[in-house]
Coordinates of C-alpha atoms in Angstrom, one line a residue:
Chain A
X26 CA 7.8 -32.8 -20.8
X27 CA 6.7 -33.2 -24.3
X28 CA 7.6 -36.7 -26.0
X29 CA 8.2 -35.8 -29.3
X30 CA 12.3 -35.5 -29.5
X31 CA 12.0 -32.1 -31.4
X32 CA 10.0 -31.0 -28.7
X33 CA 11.9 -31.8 -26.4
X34 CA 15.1 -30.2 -27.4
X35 CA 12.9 -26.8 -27.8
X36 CA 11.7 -27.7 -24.2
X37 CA 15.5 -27.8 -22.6
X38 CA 16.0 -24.4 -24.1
X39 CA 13.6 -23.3 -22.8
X40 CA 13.4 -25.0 -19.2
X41 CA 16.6 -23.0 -19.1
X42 CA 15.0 -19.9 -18.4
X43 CA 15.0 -18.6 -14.6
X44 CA 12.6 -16.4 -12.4
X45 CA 13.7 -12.9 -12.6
X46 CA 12.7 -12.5 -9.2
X47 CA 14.4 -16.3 -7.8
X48 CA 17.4 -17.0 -9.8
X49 CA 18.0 -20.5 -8.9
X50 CA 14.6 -21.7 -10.2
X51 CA 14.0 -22.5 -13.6
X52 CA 10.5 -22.1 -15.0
X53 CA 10.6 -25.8 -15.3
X54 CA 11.7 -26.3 -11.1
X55 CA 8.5 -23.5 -11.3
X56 CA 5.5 -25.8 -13.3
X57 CA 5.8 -22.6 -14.9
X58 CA 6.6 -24.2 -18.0
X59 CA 3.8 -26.3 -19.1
X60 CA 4.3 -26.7 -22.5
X61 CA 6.2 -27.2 -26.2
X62 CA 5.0 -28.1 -29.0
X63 CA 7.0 -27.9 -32.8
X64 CA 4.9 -27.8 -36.0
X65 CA 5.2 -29.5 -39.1
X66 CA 6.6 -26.0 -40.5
X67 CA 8.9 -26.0 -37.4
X68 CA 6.9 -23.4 -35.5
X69 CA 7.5 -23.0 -31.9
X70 CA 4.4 -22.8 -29.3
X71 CA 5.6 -22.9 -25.9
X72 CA 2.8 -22.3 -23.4
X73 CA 2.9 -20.6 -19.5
X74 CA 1.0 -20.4 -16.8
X75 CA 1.4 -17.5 -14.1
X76 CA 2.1 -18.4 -10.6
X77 CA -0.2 -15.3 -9.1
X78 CA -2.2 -13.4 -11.4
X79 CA -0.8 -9.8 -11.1
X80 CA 3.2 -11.4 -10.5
X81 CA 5.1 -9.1 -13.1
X82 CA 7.6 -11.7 -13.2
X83 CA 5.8 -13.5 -16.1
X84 CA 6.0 -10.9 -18.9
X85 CA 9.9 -11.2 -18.2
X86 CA 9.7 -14.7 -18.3
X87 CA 7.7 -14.6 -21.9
X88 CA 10.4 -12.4 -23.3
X89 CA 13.1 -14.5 -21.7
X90 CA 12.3 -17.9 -23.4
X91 CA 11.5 -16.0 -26.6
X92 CA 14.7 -14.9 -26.6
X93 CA 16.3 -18.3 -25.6
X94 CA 14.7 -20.1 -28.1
X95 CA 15.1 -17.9 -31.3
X96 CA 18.8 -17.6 -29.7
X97 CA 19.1 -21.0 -30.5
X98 CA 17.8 -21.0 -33.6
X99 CA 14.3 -21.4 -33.8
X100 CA 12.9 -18.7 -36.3
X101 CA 9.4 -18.9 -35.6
X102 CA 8.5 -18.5 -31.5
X103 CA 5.0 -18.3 -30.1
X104 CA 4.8 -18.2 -26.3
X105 CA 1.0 -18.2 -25.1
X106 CA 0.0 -17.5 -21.8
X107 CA -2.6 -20.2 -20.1
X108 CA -4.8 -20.1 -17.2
X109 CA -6.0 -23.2 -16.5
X110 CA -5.8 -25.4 -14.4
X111 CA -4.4 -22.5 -12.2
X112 CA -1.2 -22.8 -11.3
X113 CA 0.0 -24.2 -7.9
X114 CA 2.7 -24.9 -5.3
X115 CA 2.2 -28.6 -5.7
X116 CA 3.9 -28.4 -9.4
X117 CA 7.1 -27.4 -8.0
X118 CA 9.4 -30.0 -8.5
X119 CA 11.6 -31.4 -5.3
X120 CA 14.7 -30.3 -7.2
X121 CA 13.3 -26.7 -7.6
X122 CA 12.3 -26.9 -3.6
X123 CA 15.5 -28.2 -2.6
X124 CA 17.2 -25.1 -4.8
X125 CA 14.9 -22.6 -2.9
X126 CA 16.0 -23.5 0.6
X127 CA 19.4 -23.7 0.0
X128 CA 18.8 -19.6 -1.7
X129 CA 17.6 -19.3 1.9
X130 CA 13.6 -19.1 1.1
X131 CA 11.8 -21.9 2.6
X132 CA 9.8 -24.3 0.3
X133 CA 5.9 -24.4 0.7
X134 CA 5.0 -26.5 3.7
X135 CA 2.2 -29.1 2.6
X136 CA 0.0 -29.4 -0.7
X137 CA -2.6 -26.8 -1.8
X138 CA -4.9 -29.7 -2.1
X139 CA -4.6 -30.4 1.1
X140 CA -5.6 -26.8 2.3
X141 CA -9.1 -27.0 4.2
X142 CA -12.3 -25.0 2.7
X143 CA -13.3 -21.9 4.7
X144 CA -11.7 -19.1 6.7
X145 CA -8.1 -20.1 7.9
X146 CA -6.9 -18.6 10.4
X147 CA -4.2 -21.4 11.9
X148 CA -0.7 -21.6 10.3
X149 CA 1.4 -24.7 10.6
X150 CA 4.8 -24.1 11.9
X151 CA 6.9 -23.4 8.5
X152 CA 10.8 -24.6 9.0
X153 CA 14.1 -22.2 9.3
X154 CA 15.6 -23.0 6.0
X155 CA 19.3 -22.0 7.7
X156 CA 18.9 -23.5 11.2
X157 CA 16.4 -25.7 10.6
X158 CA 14.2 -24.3 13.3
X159 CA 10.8 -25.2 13.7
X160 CA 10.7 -21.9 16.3
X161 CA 9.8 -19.5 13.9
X162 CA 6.9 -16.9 13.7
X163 CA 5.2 -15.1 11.0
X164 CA 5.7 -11.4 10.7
X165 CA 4.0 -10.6 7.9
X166 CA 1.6 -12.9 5.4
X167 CA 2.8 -10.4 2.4
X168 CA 6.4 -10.7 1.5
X169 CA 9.2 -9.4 -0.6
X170 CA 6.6 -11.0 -3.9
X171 CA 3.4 -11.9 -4.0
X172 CA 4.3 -15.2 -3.7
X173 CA 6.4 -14.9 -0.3
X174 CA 5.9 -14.3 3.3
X175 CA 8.3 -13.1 5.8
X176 CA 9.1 -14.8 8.4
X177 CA 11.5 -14.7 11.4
X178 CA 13.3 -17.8 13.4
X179 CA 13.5 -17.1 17.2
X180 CA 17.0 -19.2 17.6
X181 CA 19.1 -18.1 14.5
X182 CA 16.9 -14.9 14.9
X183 CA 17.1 -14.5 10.9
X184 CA 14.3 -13.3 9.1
X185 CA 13.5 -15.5 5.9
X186 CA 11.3 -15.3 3.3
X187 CA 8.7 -18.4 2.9
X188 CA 7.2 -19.5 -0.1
X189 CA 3.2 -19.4 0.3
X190 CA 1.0 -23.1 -0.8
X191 CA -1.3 -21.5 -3.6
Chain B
X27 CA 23.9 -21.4 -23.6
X28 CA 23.6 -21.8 -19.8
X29 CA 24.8 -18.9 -17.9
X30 CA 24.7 -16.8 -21.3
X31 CA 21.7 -14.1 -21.6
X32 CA 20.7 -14.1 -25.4
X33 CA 21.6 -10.7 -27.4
X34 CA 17.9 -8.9 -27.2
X35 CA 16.4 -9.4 -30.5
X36 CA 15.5 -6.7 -33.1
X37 CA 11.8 -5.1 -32.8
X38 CA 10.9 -6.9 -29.7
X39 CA 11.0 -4.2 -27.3
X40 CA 10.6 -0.6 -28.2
X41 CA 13.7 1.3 -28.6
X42 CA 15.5 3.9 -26.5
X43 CA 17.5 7.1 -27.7
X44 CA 20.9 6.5 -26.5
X45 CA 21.8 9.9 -25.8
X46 CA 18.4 10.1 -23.5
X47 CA 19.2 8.1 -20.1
X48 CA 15.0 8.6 -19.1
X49 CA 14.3 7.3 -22.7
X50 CA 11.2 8.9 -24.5
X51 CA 7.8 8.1 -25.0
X52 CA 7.2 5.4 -28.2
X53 CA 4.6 3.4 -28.7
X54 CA 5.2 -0.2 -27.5
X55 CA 6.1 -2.5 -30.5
X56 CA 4.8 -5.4 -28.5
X57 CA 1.3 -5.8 -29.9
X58 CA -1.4 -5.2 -26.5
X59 CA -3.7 -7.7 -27.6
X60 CA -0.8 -10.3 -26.9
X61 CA 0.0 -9.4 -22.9
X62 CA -2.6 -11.6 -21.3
X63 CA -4.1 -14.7 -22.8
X64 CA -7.8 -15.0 -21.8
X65 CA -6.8 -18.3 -23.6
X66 CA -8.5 -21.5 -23.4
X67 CA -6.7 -24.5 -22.0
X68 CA -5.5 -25.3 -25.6
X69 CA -4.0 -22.0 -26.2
X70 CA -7.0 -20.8 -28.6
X71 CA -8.5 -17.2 -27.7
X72 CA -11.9 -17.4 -26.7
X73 CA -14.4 -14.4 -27.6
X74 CA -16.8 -13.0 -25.7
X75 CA -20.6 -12.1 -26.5
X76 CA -21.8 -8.9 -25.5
X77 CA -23.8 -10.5 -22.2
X78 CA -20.6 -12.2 -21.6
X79 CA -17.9 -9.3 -22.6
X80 CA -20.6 -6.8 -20.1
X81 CA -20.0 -9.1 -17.4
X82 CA -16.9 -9.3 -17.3
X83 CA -16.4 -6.1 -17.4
X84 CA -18.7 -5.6 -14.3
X85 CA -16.2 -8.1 -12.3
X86 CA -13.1 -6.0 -14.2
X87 CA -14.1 -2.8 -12.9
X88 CA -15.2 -4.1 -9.2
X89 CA -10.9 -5.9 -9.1
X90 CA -9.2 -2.2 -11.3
X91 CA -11.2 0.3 -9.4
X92 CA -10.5 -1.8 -5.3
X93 CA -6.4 -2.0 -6.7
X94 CA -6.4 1.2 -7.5
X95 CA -7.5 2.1 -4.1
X96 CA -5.7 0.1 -2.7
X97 CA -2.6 1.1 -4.1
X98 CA -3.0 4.4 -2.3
X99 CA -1.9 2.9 1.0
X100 CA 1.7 2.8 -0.1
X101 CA 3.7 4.1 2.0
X102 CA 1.0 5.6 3.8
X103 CA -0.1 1.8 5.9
X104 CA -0.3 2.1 9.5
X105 CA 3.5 -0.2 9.5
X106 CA 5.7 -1.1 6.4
X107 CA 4.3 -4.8 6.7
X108 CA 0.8 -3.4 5.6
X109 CA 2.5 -1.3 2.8
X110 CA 3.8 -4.3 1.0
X111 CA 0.4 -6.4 2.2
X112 CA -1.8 -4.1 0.5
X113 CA 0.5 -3.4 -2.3
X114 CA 0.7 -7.3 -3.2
X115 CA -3.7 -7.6 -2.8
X116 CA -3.8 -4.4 -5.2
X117 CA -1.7 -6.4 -7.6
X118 CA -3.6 -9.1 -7.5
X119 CA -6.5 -7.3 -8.4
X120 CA -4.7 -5.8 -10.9
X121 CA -4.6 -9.4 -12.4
X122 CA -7.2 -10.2 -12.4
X123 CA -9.0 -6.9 -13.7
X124 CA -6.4 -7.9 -16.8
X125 CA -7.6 -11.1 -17.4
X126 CA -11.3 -9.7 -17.2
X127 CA -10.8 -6.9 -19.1
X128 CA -8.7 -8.7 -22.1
X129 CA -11.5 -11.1 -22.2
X130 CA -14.3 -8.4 -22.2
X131 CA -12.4 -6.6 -24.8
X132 CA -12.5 -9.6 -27.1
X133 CA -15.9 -8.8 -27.8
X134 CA -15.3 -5.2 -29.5
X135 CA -11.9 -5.4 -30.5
X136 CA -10.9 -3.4 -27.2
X137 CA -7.7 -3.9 -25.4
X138 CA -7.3 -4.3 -21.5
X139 CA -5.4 -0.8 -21.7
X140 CA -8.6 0.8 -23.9
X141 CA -11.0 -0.3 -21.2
X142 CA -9.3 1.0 -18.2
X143 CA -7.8 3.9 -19.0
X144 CA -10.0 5.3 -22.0
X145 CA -13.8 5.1 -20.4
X146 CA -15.6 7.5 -18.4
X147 CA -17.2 7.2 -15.2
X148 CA -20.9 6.7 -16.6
X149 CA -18.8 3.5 -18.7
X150 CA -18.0 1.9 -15.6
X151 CA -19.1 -1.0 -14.2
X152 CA -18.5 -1.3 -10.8
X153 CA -20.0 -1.6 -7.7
X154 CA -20.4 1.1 -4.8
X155 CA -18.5 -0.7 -2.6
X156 CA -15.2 -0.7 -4.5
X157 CA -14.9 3.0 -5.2
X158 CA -15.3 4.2 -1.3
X159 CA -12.2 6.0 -0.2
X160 CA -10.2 4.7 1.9
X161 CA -11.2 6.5 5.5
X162 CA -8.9 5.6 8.1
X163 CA -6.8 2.1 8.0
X164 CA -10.1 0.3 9.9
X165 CA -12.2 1.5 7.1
X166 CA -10.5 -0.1 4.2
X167 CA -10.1 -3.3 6.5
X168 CA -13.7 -3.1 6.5
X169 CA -14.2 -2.6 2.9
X170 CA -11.9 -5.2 2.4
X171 CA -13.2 -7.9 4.3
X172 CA -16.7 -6.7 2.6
X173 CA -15.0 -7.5 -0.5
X174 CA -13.0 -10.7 -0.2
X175 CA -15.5 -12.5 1.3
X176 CA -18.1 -11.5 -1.3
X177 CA -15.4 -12.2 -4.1
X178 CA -14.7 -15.4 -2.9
X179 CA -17.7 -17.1 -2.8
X180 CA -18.6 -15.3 -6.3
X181 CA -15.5 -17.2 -7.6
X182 CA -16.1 -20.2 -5.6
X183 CA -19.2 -20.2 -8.0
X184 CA -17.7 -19.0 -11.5
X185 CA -15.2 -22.0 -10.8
X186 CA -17.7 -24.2 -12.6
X187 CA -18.8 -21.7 -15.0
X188 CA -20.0 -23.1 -18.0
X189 CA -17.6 -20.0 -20.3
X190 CA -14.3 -21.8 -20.1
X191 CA -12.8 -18.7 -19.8
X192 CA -14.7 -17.3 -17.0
X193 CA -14.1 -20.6 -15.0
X194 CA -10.0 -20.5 -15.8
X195 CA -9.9 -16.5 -14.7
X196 CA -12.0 -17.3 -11.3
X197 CA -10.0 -21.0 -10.8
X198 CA -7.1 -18.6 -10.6
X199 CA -8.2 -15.7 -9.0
X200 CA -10.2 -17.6 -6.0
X201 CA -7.0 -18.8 -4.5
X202 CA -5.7 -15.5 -4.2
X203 CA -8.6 -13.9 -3.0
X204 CA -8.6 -16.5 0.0
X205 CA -5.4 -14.6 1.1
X206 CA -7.0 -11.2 1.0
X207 CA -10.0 -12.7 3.2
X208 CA -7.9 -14.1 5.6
X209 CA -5.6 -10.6 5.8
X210 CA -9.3 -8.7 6.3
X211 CA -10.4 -10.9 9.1
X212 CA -6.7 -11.3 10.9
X213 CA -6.9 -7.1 11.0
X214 CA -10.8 -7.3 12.0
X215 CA -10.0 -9.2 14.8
X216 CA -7.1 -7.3 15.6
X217 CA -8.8 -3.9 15.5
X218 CA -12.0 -5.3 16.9
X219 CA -10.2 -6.8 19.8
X220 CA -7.6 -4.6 20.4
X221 CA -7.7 -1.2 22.3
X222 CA -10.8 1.1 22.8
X223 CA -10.0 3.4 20.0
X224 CA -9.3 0.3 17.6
X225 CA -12.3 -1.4 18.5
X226 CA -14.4 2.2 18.4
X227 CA -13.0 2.8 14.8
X228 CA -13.4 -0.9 13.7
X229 CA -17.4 -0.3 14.6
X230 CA -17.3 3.0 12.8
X231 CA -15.9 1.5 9.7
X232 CA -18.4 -1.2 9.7
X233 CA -21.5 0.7 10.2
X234 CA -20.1 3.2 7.1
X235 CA -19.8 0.0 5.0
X236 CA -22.4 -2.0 5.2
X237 CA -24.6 0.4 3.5
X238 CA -22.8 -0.7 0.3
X239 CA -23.3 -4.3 0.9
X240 CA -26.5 -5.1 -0.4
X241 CA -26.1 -3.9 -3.8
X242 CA -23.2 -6.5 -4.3
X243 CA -26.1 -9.2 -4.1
X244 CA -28.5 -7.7 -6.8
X245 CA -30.0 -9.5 -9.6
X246 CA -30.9 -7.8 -12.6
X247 CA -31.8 -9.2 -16.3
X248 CA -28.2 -9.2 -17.8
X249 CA -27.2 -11.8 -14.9
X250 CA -30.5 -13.6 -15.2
X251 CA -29.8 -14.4 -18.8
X252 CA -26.3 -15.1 -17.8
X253 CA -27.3 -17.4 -15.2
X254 CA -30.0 -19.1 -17.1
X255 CA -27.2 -20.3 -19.2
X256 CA -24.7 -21.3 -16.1
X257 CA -22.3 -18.6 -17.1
X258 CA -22.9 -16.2 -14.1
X259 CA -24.3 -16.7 -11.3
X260 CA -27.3 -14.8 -9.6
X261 CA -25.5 -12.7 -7.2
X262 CA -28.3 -12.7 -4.7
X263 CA -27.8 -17.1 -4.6
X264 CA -24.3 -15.8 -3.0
X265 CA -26.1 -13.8 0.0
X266 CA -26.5 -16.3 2.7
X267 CA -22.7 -17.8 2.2
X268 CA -21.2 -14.6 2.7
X269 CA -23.5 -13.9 5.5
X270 CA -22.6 -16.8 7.1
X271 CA -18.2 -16.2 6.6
X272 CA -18.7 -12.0 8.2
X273 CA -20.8 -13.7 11.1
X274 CA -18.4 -16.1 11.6
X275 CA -16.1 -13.3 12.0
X276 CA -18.1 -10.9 13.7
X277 CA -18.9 -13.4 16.4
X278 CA -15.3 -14.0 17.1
X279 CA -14.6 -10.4 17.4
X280 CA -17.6 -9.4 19.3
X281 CA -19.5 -7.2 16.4
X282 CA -22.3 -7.4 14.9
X283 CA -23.7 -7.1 11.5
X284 CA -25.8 -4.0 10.9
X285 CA -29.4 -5.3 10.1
X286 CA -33.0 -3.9 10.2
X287 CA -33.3 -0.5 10.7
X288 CA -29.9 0.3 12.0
X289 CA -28.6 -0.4 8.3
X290 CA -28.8 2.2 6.0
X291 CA -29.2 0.9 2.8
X292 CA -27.2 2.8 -0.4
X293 CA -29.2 3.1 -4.0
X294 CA -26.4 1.6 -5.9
X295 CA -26.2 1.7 -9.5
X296 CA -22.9 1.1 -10.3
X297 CA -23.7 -1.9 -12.0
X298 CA -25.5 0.8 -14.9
X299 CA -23.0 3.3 -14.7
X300 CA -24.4 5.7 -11.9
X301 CA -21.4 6.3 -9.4
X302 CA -20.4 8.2 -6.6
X303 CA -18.6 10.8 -6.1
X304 CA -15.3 8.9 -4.9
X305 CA -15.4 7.3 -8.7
X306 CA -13.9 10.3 -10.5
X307 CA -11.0 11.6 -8.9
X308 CA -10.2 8.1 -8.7
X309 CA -10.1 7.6 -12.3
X310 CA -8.8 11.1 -13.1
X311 CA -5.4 9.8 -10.9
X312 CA -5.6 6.7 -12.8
X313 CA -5.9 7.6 -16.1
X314 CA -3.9 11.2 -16.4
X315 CA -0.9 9.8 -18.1
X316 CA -2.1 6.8 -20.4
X317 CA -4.8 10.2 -21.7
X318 CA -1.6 12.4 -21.8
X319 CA 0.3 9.6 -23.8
X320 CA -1.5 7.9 -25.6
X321 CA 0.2 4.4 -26.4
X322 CA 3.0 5.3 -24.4
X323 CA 5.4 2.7 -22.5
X324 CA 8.7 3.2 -20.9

């Protein structure tokens, strides 16, 4: 969030923008949004960061808070596209995670930081977001998006998509 | 304005004829160059030298020509699980042969589109490895646990690259490629431990791989210079790592790794544009409609 009160008006336009793919998140509830910046001339730069690197989500995104802003007036829009630091789970705000389990898509379990170095090959037990359930199992580490896994809870028996730690 | 999509804004996409539901072919207004920043942190767009922009290229080609490969398994995988598994690692690939590409292509004034889809086989880059067909499902598990684990300790490495750009493309890409090597051992062990004809094909596979191993780990004077400057690393610094990650997994699923005179060892080459003969069909399936409209979108 930029501190500059010009900036930050051009920043809740376009913190307004959602994930084509996850409606209830905002780029903002994403870390998607990382920054705005106004010139002296009024200029516009707003910059991005992609959650995974082929996620076709982001060129909708792009045009999305392009459109938002010169929508709302502002005439000259720039909206680069940054890679690092690469983009992670662990800039997903509480508020955004909260929003994803109530849609039904669990929230990533633990921080990417936290992940240990080398093959892994143990998965910790990732929560029902409808019953609750920590009796769940994966059934596939590729979901719906790159972004998602599937998995199923053995007491509601609902499948549910999990959001992956990156 | 919550809740209330903005009217689409005049020359921003390319338009369609309203009596024409399929739309035609236009060129896209959106200017190519744009799509994908290989930005700096601060926004800025780096450029490549030519050592630099060849490299890249080299790592572009290895991620295009595996996704594209990859992509073939669609609706094809042994369960619809492994359709939408292998679909989601060829679009990471696809990602970050972008990145790569718009970064090499800063060098000559190229676009990410140019260098994939208007170069001929003796212009690509790419290892051996990448462009074998697919075989049966144990074969392309092999090839892609060949792969990951070899791309993931190269971009362990090109983390701490001294091109900023370089270091932001593998910062990203590493994270995602730990995925893919974890999907490539899960299936190893799976084949490798589950009934006779899986484990007979999982051997199969790995004896017809391993051939193509070696030449991901040579040196030669364009990633000497490179490495000389801490750009690139020498890829055969990266040997013993991934040796140590397939033994790892071979142990665990009862294999071993082909060695001495059991290994056959391919020429290579694909790193100076001699390929294969998988390499042009490939490409010919890849590039047919960008050649047969040129600048097209839709």
């Amino acid at each position: 969030m930029p501190s500059d009160p010009a900036a930050v008006r051009a920043w809740a336009v376009a913190a307004t923008v959602t994930d084509p793919e996850i409606p209830v998140l905002t780029i903002e509830d994403l870390g998607v949004l990382r920054s705005v910046e106004i010139a002296d001339d009024g200029a516009v730069r707003v910059q991005l960061t992609p959650t995974y690197s082929g996620c076709p989500a982001l060129d909708a995104m792009r045009d999305d808070v392009l459109l938002a802003l010169t929508h709302a007036g502002y005439g000259d829009v720039r909206v680069d596209l940054v890679l690092a630091p690469a983009w992670t789970t662990d800039w997903m705000s509480e508020a955004g995670k909260e929003k994803l389990r109530t849609y039904g898509i669990q929230a990533p379990s633990g921080n990417a930081a936290a992940r240990p170095a080398g093959p892994v090959r143990v998965q910790l037990a990732v929560k029902c977001p409808r019953c609750d359930s920590l009796n769940t199992r994966e059934l596939a580490r590729f979901g719906s998006t790159s972004c998602k896994a599937l998995y199923e809870c053995r007491d509601c028996l609902e499948p549910f998509d999990y959001f992956k730690v990156l | 304005m919550s809740g209330v999509r903005p009217e689409p804004v005049e020359g921003l996409r390319p338009t369609q004829p309203a009596d024409d539901i399929h739309g035609d072919v236009s060129v896209d207004r959106l200017a190519l160059a744009d799509e994908l920043a290989g930005t700096a942190a601060d926004g800025s767009t780096a450029v490549a030298s030519a050592d630099v922009a060849e490299y890249a290229l080299r790592l572009g080609d290895d991620a295009l020509v595996l996704a594209q490969q990859l992509g073939m398994w669609i609706a094809r995988a042994p369960e619809l699980e492994e359709d939408v598994a292998l679909g989601n690692i060829a679009l990471d690939l696809i990602g970050h042969a972008r990145s790569l590409m718009h970064y090499a292509g800063t060098a000559s004034g190229r676009s990410e589109d140019d260098l994939a889809y208007w170069r001929d086989e003796p212009e690509f880059r790419n290892a051996w490895l990448f462009e074998q067909p697919n075989g049966d499902f144990a074969h392309t598990i092999a090839r892609q646990l060949a792969a990951s684990a070899y791309l993931f300790e190269l971009y362990s490495w090109l983390v701490d690259s001294t091109d900023p750009t370089l270091a932001a493309i593998a910062a990203k890409s590493v994270k995602e490629v730990d995925y893919h090597r974890d999907h490539a051992t899960q299936w190893v062990l799976r084949l490798a431990g589950g009934t006779e004809e899986s484990r007979r094909r999982m051997l199969l596979a790995i004896i017809d791989t391993w051939p193509y191993v070696d030449e991901l780990f040579d040196d030669d004077e364009l990633v000497e210079r490179l490495a000389a400057a801490g750009i690139a690393v020498l890829p055969s610094t990266l040997r013993p790592a991934f040796d140590a990650v397939i033994d790892e997994v071979f142990t665990e699923a009862v294999l071993e790794r082909p060695t001495g005179r059991t290994a056959f060892i391919a020429s290579g080459g694909g790193r100076h544009g001699s390929h294969t003969e998988h390499l042009g069909p490939l490409l010919a399936e890849m590039q047919v409609l960008a050649r047969a409209h040129p600048g097209a979108s839709w």
